[in-house]
Short mmCIF file of C-alpha atoms in Angstrom, two decimals:
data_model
loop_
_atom_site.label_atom_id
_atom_site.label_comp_id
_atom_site.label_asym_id
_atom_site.label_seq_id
_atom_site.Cartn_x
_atom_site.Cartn_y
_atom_site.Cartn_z
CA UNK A 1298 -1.25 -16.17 6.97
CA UNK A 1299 -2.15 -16.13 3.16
CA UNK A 1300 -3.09 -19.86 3.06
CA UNK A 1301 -6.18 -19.39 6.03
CA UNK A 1302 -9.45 -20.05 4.11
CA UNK A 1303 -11.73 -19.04 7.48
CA UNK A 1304 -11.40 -16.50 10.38
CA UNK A 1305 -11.30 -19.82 13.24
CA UNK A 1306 -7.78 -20.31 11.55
CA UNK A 1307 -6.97 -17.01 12.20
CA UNK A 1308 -6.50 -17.25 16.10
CA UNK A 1309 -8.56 -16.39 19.09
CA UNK A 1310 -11.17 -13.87 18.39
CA UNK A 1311 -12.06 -11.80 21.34
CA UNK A 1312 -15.17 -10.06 21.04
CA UNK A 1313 -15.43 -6.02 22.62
CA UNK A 1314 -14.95 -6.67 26.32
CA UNK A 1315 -13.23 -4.05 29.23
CA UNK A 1316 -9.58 -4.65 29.62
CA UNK A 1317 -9.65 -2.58 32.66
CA UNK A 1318 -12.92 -1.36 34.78
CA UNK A 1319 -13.19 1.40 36.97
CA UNK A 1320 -9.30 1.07 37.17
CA UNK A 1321 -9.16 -2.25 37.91
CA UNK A 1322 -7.57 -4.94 35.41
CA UNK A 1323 -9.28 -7.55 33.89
CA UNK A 1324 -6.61 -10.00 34.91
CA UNK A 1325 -8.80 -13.19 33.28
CA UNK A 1326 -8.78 -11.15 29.97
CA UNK A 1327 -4.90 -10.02 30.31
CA UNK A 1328 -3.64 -13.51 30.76
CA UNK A 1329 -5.48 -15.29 27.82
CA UNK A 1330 -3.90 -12.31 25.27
CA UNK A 1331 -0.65 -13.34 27.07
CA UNK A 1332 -1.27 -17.00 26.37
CA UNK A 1333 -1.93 -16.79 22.62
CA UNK A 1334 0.69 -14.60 20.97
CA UNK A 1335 4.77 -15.72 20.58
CA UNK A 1336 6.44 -12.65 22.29
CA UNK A 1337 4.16 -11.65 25.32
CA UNK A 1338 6.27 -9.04 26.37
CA UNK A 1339 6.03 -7.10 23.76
CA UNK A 1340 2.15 -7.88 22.79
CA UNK A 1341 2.14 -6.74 26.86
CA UNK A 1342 4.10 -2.98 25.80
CA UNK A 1343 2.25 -2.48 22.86
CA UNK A 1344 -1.34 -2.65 24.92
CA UNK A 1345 -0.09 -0.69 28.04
CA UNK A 1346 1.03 1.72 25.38
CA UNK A 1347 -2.30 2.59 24.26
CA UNK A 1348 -3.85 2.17 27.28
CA UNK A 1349 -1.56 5.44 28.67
CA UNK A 1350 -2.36 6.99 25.81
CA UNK A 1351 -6.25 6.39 26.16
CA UNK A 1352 -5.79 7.85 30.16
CA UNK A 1353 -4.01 11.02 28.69
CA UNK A 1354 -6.90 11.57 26.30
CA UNK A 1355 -9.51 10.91 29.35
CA UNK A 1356 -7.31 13.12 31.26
CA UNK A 1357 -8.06 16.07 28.42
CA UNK A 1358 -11.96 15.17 27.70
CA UNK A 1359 -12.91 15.77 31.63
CA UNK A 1360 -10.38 19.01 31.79
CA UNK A 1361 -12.87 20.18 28.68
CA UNK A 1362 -15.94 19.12 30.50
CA UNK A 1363 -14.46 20.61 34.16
CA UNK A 1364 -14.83 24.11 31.83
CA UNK A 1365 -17.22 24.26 29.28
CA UNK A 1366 -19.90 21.27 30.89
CA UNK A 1367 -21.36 18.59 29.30
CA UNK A 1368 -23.97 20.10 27.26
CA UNK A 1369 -21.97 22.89 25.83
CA UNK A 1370 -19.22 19.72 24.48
CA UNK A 1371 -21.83 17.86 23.29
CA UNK A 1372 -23.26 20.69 21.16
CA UNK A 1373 -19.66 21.86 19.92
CA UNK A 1374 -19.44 18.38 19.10
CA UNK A 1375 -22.40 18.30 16.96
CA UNK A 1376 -21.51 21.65 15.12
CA UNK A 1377 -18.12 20.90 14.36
CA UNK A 1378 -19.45 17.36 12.55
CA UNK A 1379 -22.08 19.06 10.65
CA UNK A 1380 -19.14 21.90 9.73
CA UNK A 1381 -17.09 19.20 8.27
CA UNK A 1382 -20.11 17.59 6.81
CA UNK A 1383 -20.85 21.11 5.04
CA UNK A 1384 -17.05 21.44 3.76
CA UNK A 1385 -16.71 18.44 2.30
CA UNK A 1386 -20.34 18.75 0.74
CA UNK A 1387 -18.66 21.90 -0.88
CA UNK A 1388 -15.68 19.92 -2.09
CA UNK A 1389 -17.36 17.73 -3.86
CA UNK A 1390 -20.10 20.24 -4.87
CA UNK A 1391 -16.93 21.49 -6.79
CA UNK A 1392 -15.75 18.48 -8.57
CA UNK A 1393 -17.38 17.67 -12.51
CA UNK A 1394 -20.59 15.83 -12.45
CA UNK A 1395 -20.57 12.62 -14.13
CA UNK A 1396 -19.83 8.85 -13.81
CA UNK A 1397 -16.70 7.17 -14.10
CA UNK A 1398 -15.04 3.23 -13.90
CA UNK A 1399 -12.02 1.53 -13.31
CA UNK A 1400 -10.93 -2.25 -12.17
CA UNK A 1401 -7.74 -2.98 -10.64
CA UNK A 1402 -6.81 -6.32 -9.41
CA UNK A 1403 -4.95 -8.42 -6.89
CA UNK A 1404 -2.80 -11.24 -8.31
CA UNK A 1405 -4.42 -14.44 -6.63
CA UNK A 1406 -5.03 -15.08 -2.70
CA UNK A 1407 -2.62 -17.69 -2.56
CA UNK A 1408 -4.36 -20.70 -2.87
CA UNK A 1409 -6.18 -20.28 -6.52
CA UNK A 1410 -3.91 -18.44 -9.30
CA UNK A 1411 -6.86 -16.52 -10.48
CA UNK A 1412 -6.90 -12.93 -10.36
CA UNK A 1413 -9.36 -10.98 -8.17
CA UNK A 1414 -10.92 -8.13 -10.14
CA UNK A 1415 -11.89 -5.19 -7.80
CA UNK A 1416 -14.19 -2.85 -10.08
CA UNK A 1417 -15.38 0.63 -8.86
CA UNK A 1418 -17.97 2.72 -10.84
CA UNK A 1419 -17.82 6.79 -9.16
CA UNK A 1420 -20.73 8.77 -9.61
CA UNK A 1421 -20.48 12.66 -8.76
CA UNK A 1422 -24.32 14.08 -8.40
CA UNK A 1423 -24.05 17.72 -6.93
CA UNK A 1424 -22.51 17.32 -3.51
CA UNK A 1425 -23.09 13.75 -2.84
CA UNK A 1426 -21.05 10.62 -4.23
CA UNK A 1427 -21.68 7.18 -4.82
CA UNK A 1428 -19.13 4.39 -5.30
CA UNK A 1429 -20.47 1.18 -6.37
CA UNK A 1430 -18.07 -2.18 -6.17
CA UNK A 1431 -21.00 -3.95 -8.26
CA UNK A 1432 -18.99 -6.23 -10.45
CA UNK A 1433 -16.14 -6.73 -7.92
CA UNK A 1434 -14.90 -11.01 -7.77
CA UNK A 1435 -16.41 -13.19 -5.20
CA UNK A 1436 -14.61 -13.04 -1.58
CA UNK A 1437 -11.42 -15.03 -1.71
CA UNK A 1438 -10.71 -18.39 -0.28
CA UNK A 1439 -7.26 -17.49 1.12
CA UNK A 1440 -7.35 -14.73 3.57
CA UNK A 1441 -6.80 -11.59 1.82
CA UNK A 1442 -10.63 -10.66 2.17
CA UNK A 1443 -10.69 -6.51 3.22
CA UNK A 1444 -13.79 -6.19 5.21
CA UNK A 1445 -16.51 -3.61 4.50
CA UNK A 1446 -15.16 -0.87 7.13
CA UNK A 1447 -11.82 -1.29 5.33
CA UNK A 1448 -13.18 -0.78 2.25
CA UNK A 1449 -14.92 2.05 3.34
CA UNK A 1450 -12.02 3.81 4.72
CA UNK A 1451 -10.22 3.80 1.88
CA UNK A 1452 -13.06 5.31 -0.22
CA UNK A 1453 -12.75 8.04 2.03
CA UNK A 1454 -8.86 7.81 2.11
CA UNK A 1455 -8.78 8.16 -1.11
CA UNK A 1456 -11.03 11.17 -1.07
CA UNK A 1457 -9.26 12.59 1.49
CA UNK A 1458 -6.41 12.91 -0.47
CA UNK A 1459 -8.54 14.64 -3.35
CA UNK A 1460 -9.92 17.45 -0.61
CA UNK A 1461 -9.06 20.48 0.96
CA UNK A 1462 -6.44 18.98 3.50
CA UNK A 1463 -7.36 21.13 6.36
CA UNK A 1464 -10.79 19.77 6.50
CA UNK A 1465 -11.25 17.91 9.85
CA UNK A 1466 -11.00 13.94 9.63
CA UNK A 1467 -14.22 13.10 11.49
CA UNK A 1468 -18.25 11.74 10.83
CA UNK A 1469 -18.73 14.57 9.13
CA UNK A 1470 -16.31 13.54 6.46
CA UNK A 1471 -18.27 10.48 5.87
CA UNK A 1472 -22.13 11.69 5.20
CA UNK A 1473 -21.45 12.50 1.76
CA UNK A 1474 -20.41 9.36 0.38
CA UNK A 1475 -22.54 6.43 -0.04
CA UNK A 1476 -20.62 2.97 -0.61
CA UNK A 1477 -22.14 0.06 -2.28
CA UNK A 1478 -20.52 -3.45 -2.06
CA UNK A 1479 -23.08 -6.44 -2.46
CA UNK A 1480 -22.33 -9.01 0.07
CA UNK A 1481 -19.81 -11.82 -0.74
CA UNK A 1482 -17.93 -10.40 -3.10
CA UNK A 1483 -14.21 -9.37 -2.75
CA UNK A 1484 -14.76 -6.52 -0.94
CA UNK A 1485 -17.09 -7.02 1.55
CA UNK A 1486 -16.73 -10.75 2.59
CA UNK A 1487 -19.30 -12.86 5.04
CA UNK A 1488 -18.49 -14.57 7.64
CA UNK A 1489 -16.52 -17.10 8.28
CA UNK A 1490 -14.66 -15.30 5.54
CA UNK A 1491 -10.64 -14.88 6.46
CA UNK A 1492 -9.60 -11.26 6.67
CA UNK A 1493 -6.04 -11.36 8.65
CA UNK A 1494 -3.94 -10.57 5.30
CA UNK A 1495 -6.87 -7.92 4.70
CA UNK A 1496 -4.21 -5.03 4.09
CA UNK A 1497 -3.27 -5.67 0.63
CA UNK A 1498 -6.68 -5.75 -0.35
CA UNK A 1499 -7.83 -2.50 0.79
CA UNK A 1500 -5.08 -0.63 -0.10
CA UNK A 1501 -5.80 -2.21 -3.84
CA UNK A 1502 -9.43 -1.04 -3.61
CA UNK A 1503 -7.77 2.51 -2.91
CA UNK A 1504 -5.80 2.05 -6.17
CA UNK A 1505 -8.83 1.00 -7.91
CA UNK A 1506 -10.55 4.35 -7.02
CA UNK A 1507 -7.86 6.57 -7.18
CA UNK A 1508 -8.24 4.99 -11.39
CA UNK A 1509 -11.70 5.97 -11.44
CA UNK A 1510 -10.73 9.81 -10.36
CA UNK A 1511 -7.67 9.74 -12.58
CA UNK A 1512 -10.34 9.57 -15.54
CA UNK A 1513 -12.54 12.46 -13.85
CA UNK A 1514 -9.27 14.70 -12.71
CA UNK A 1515 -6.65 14.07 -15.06
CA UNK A 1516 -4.49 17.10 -13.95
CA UNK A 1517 -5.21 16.37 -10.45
CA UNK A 1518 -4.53 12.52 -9.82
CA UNK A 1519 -0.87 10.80 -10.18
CA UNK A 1520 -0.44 7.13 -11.77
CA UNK A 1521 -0.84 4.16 -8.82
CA UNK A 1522 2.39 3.87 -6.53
CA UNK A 1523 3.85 0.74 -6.57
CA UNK A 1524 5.59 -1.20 -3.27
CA UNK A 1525 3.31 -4.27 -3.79
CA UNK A 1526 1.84 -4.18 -0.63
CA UNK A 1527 4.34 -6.29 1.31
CA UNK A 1528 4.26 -8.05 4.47
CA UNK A 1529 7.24 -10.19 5.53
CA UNK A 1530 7.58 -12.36 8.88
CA UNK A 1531 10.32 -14.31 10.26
CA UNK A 1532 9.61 -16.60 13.01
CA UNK A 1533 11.10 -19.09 15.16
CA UNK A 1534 13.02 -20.38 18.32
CA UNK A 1535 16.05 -20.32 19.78
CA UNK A 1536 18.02 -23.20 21.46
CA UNK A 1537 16.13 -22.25 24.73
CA UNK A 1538 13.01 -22.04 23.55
CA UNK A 1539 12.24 -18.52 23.52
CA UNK A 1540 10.24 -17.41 20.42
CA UNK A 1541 11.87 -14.53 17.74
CA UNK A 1542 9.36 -13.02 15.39
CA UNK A 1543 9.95 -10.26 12.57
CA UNK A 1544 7.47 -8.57 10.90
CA UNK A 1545 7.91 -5.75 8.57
CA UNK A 1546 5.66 -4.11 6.33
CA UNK A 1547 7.50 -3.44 3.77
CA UNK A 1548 5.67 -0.61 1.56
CA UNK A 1549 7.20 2.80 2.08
CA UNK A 1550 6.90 3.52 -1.40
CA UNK A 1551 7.42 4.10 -3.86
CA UNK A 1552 4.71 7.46 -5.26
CA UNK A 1553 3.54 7.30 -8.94
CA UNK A 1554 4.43 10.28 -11.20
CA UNK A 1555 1.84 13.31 -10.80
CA UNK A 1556 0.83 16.11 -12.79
CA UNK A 1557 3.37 18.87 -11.57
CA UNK A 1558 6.52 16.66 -10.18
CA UNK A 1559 8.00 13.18 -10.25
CA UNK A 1560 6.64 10.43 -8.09
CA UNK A 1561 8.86 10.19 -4.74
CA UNK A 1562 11.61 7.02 -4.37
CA UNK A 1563 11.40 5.51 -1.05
CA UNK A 1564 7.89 7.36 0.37
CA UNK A 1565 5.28 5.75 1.94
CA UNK A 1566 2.09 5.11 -0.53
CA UNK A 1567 -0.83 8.08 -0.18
CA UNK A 1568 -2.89 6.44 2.40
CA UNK A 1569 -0.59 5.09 4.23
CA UNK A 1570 1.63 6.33 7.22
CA UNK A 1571 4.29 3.32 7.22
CA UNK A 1572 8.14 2.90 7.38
CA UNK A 1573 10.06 0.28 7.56
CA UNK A 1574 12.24 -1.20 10.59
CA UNK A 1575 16.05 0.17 10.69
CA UNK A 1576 18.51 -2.21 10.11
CA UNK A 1577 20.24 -1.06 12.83
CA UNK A 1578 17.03 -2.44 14.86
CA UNK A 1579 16.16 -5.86 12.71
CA UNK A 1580 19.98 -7.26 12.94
CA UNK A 1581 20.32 -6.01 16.96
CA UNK A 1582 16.59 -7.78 18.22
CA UNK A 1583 16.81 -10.52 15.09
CA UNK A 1584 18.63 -13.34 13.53
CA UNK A 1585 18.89 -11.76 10.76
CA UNK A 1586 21.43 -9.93 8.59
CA UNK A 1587 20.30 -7.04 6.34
CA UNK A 1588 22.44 -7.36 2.91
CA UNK A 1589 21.17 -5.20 0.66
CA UNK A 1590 18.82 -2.11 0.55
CA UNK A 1591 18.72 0.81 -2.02
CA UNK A 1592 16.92 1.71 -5.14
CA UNK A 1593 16.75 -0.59 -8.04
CA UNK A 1594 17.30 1.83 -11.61
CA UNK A 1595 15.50 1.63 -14.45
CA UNK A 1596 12.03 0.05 -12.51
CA UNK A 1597 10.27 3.87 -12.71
CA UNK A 1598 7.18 3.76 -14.66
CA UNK A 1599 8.23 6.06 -17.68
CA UNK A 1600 6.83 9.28 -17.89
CA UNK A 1601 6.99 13.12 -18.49
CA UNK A 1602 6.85 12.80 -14.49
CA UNK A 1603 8.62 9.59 -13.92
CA UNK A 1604 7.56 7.42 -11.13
CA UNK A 1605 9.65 6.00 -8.00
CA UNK A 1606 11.82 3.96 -8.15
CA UNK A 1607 11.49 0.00 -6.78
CA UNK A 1608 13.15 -0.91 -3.73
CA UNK A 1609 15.33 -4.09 -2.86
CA UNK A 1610 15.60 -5.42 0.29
CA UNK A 1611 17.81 -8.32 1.20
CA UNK A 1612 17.73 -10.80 4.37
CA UNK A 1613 20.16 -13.37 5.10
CA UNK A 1614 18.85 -16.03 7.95
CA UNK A 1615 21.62 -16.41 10.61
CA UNK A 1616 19.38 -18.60 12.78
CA UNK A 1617 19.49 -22.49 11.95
CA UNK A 1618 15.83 -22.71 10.91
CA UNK A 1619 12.90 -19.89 10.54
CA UNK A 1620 9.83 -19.54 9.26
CA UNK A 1621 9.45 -17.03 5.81
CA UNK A 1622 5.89 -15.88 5.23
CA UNK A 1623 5.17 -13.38 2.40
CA UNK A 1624 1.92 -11.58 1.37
CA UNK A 1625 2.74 -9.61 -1.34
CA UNK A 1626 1.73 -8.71 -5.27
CA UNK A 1627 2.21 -6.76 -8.45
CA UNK A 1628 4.08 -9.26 -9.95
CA UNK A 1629 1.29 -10.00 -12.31
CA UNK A 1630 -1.07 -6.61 -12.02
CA UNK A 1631 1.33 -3.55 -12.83
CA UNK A 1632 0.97 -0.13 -11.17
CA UNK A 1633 -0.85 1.68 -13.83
CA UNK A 1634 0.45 4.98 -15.38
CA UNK A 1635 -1.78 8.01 -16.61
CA UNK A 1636 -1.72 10.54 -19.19
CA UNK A 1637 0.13 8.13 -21.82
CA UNK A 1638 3.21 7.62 -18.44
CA UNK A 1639 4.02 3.63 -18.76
CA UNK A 1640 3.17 1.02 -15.73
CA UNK A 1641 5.63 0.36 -13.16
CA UNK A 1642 7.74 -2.62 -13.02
CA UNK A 1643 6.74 -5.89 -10.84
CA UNK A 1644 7.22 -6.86 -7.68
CA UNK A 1645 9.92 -9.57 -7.03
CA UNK A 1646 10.84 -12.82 -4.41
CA UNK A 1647 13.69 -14.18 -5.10
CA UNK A 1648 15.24 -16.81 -2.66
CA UNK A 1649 19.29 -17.33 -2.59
CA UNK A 1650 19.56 -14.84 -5.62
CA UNK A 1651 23.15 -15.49 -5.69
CA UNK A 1652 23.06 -19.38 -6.39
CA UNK A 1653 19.87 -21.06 -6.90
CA UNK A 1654 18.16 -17.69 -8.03
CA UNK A 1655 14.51 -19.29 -7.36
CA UNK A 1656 11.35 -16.51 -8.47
CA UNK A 1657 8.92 -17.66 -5.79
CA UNK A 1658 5.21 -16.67 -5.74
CA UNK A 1659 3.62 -13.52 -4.34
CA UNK A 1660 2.20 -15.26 -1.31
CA UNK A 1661 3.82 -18.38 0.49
CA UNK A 1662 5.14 -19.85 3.26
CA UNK A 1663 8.42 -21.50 3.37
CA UNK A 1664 10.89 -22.97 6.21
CA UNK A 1665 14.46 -21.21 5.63
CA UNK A 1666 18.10 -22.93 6.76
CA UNK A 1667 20.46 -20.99 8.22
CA UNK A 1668 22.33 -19.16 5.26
CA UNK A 1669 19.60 -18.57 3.10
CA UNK A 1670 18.66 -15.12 1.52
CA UNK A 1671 15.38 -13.71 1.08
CA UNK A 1672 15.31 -10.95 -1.52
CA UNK A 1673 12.17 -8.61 -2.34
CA UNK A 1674 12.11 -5.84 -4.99
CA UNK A 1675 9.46 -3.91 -4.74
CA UNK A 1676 7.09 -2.86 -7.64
CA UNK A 1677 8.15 0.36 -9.19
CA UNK A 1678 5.37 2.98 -9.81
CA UNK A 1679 3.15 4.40 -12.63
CA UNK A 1680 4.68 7.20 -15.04
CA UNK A 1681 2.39 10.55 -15.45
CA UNK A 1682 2.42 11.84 -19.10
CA UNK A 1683 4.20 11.44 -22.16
CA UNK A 1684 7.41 9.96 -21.58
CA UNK A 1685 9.22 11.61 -24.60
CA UNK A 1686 7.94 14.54 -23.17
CA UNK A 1687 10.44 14.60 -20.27
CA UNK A 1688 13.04 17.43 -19.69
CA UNK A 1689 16.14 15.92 -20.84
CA UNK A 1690 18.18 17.58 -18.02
CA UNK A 1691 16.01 15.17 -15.54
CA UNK A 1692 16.84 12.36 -17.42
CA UNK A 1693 20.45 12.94 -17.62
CA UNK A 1694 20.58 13.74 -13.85
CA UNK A 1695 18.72 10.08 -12.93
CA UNK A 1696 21.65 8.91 -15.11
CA UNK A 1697 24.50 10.25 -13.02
CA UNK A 1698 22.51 9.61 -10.04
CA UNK A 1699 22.47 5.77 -11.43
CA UNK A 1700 18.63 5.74 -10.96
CA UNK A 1701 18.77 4.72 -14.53
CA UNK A 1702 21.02 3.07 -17.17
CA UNK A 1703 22.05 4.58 -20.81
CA UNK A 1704 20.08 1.71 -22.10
CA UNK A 1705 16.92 2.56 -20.82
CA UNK A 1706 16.85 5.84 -21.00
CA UNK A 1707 17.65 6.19 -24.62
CA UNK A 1708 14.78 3.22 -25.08
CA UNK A 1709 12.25 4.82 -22.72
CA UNK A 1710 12.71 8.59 -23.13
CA UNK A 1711 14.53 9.02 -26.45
CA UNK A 1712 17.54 10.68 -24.96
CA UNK A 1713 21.42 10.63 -26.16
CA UNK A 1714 23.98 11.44 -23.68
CA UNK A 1715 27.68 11.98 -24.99
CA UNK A 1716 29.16 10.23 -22.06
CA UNK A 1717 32.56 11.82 -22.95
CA UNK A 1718 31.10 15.03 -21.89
CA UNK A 1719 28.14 13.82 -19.85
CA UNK A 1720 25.86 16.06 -21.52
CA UNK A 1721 22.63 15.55 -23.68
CA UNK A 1722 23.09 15.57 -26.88
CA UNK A 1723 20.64 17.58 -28.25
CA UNK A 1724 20.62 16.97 -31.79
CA UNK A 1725 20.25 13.53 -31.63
CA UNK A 1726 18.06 13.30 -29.12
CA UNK A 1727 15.70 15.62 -31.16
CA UNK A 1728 16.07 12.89 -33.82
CA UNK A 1729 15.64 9.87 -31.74
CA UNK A 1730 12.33 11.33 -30.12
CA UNK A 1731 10.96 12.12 -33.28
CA UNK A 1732 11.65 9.17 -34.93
CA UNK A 1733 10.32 7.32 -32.11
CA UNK A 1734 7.05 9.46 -31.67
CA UNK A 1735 5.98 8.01 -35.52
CA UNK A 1736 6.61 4.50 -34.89
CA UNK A 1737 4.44 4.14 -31.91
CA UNK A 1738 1.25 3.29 -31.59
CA UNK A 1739 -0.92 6.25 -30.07
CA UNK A 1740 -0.61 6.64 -26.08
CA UNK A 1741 -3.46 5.72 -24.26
CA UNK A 1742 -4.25 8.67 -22.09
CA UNK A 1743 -6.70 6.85 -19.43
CA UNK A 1744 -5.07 4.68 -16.99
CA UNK A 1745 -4.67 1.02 -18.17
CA UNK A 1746 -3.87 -1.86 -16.07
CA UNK A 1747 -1.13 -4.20 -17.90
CA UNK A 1748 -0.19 -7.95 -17.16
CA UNK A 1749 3.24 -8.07 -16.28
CA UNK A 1750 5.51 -10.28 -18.99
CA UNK A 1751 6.78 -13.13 -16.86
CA UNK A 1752 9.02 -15.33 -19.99
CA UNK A 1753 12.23 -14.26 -18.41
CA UNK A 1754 11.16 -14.31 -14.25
CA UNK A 1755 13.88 -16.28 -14.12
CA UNK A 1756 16.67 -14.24 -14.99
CA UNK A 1757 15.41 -11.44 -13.69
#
């Protein structure tokens, strides 16, 4: 819940204690998870899940100490960590010297409307790096708060995107970076600071450094996805008292535009592993009815390598009363673009779209009647070069592929299509571009965060 301002509001905290000893379950410990969560069965799968999966990897570590012995692991251990330790010490060894900045933000948290500035200054010195959050808003009130080891995973998320991929993800990985985040601001919160909506947050901080290393590695680092970081839970009961919960986050994409090829429609964001739920899966275990789902044209951040497209998504409530709770953003913050590419487009909430066509916030809670729609459009991503740069070929083909209109792509790219023919026309495309090209203002090459225009939410 967006609207918790401290951690005791967000449930029972259970500090490190054994589940199960010497085989045995802790049967005070598995009752009181039962207790405090809507859908015990499933809570129940999801931890006997891991815990088979935590016996199959004990089963492996003793078949390993069975043949090699204990000191032998421990020192293969210890030389495959310093291995990693040396790689990635070579990596960056690699990468240009120098310092670079970059602030990104989050809309609000949901209680204040003031944005939350997350600024990063990344400093290369040989084969070491520093990133320093000095600068970076006070922690929140509302409880997007990431907490330091989340913000320190996606420092090295981010640079694990940046590396040689084969590299082994271990300690080793780590030793090079140093992160700096002075206590109580945004990104590394104190206690009894709320954290539970903490995703969105980290994932911005990512955002915010993949900026910085746009600046440093222009031909290496694409313009922000978009998605807007969504989380979206239904909840209720039915008639008999059983409890229904849905929870989806809702950010498989889309990729910004990068130096070599057009930013992916519909993939999951760079440090991220998510998909959404099936439909086939939400309306068979859920009240709910999917109505819509598909690609929303023209919401690409222009560029010579467009970004993906925005996503809509579309729930109808078939259930006489639910709970809707969103944690989302970009509707204020755009997904930048780099190399002179244009932002993405905003992210969207629109309740009964059809009728009352209400814009609601990024983050709020609100009790639904049976009937009522729930759409989100995701934020489209960041464009990668000079729009009027694009091959006209790959505009024309998002045309007939209706990922974009004639409109926009004769306002965003300069391009004429002779729709008797469905061809570019060359000519006066050559003309438009041109013309264009020397009544705009220069294009900033660096990546630039831009407010979103919100005069005509409304109709949007």
């Amino acid at each position: 819940a967006c609207d918790n301002t401290e951690i005791y509001q967000e449930g029972l905290r259970i500090p490190p204690i054994k589940l199960v000893e010497e085989g045995v379950m802790n049967d005070a410990v598995w009752r009181i998870l039962n207790k405090n969560v809507r859908v015990p069965q499933m809570v129940q799968g999801d931890v006997l899940a891991q815990m088979s999966a935590l016996r199959q990897g004990e089963r492996d570590v003793l078949q390993l100490l069975d043949q090699y012995g204990i000191e032998d692991i421990k020192s293969y251990m210890t030389d495959i960590i310093d291995y990693t330790e040396r790689l990635t010490r070579s990596e960056i060894d690699a990468l240009p010297d120098g310092t670079w900045d970059f602030t990104d933000y989050v809309d609000d948290d949901g209680i204040k409307p003031d944005p939350i500035a997350i600024k990063v200054k990344v400093t290369i010195q040989g084969d070491e790096m520093i990133v320093d959050f000095t600068g970076t808003s006070p922690q929140a009130k509302g409880s997007i708060n990431p907490n330091l080891p989340f913000t320190k995973s996606a420092v090295y998320a981010v640079f694990k995107n940046l590396t040689n991929p084969d590299i082994t993800a271990n300690a080793g990985f780590f030793r090079p970076f140093k992160v700096i985040a002075p206590a109580r601001c945004y990104v590394n919160p104190q206690h009894p600071a709320p954290v539970a909506a903490r995703g969105l947050g980290g994932f911005r901080i990512a955002h915010t450094v993949f900026g910085a290393m746009a600046k440093a590695l222009p031909d290496r680092v694409p313009a922000a996805w978009g998605g807007g970081e969504v989380a979206i839970s239904f909840g209720g009961y039915y008639p008999d008292g059983k409890a229904f919960v849905f929870v989806e986050f809702n950010n498989d994409g889309p990729r910004g535009g990068g130096p070599y090829n057009d930013g992916a429609d519909g993939a999951a964001a760079p440090i991220t592993n998510q998909a959404n739920t099936p439909i086939e899966s939400i309306e068979a275990n859920q009240p709910l009815l999917v109505t819509r789902y598909g690609f929303v044209p023209d919401t690409e951040g222009a560029g010579e390598y467009r970004g993906g497209l925005g996503i809509v998504r579309e729930f109808q409530l078939l259930h006489e009363e639910a709970t809707l709770q969103i944690r989302s953003d970009r509707g204020k913050f755009l997904p930048w673009g780099v190399q002179g590419g244009s932002p993405g487009s905003r992210n969207y909430n629109i309740l009964n779209p059809e009728t009352d066509n209400e814009v609601l916030p990024a983050k709020f809670l609100r009790t639904l009647s049976k009937g009522d729609v729930y759409r989100q459009i995701q934020a489209g991503a960041g464009g990668y070069g000079d729009p009027l740069k694009r091959a006209p070929q790959a505009v024309l083909e998002d045309l007939v592929q209706e990922k974009a209109s004639l409109e926009h792509i004769r306002s965003a790219y300069g391009v004429v299509v002779d729709m008797d023919t469905m061809s570019v026309d060359i000519a006066a495309t050559e003309e438009l571009r041109s013309r264009m090209a020397a009544e705009r203002n220069p294009l900033e090459l660096e990546p630039q965060v831009v407010r979103a225009p919100t005069s005509s939410d409304k109709n949007s």
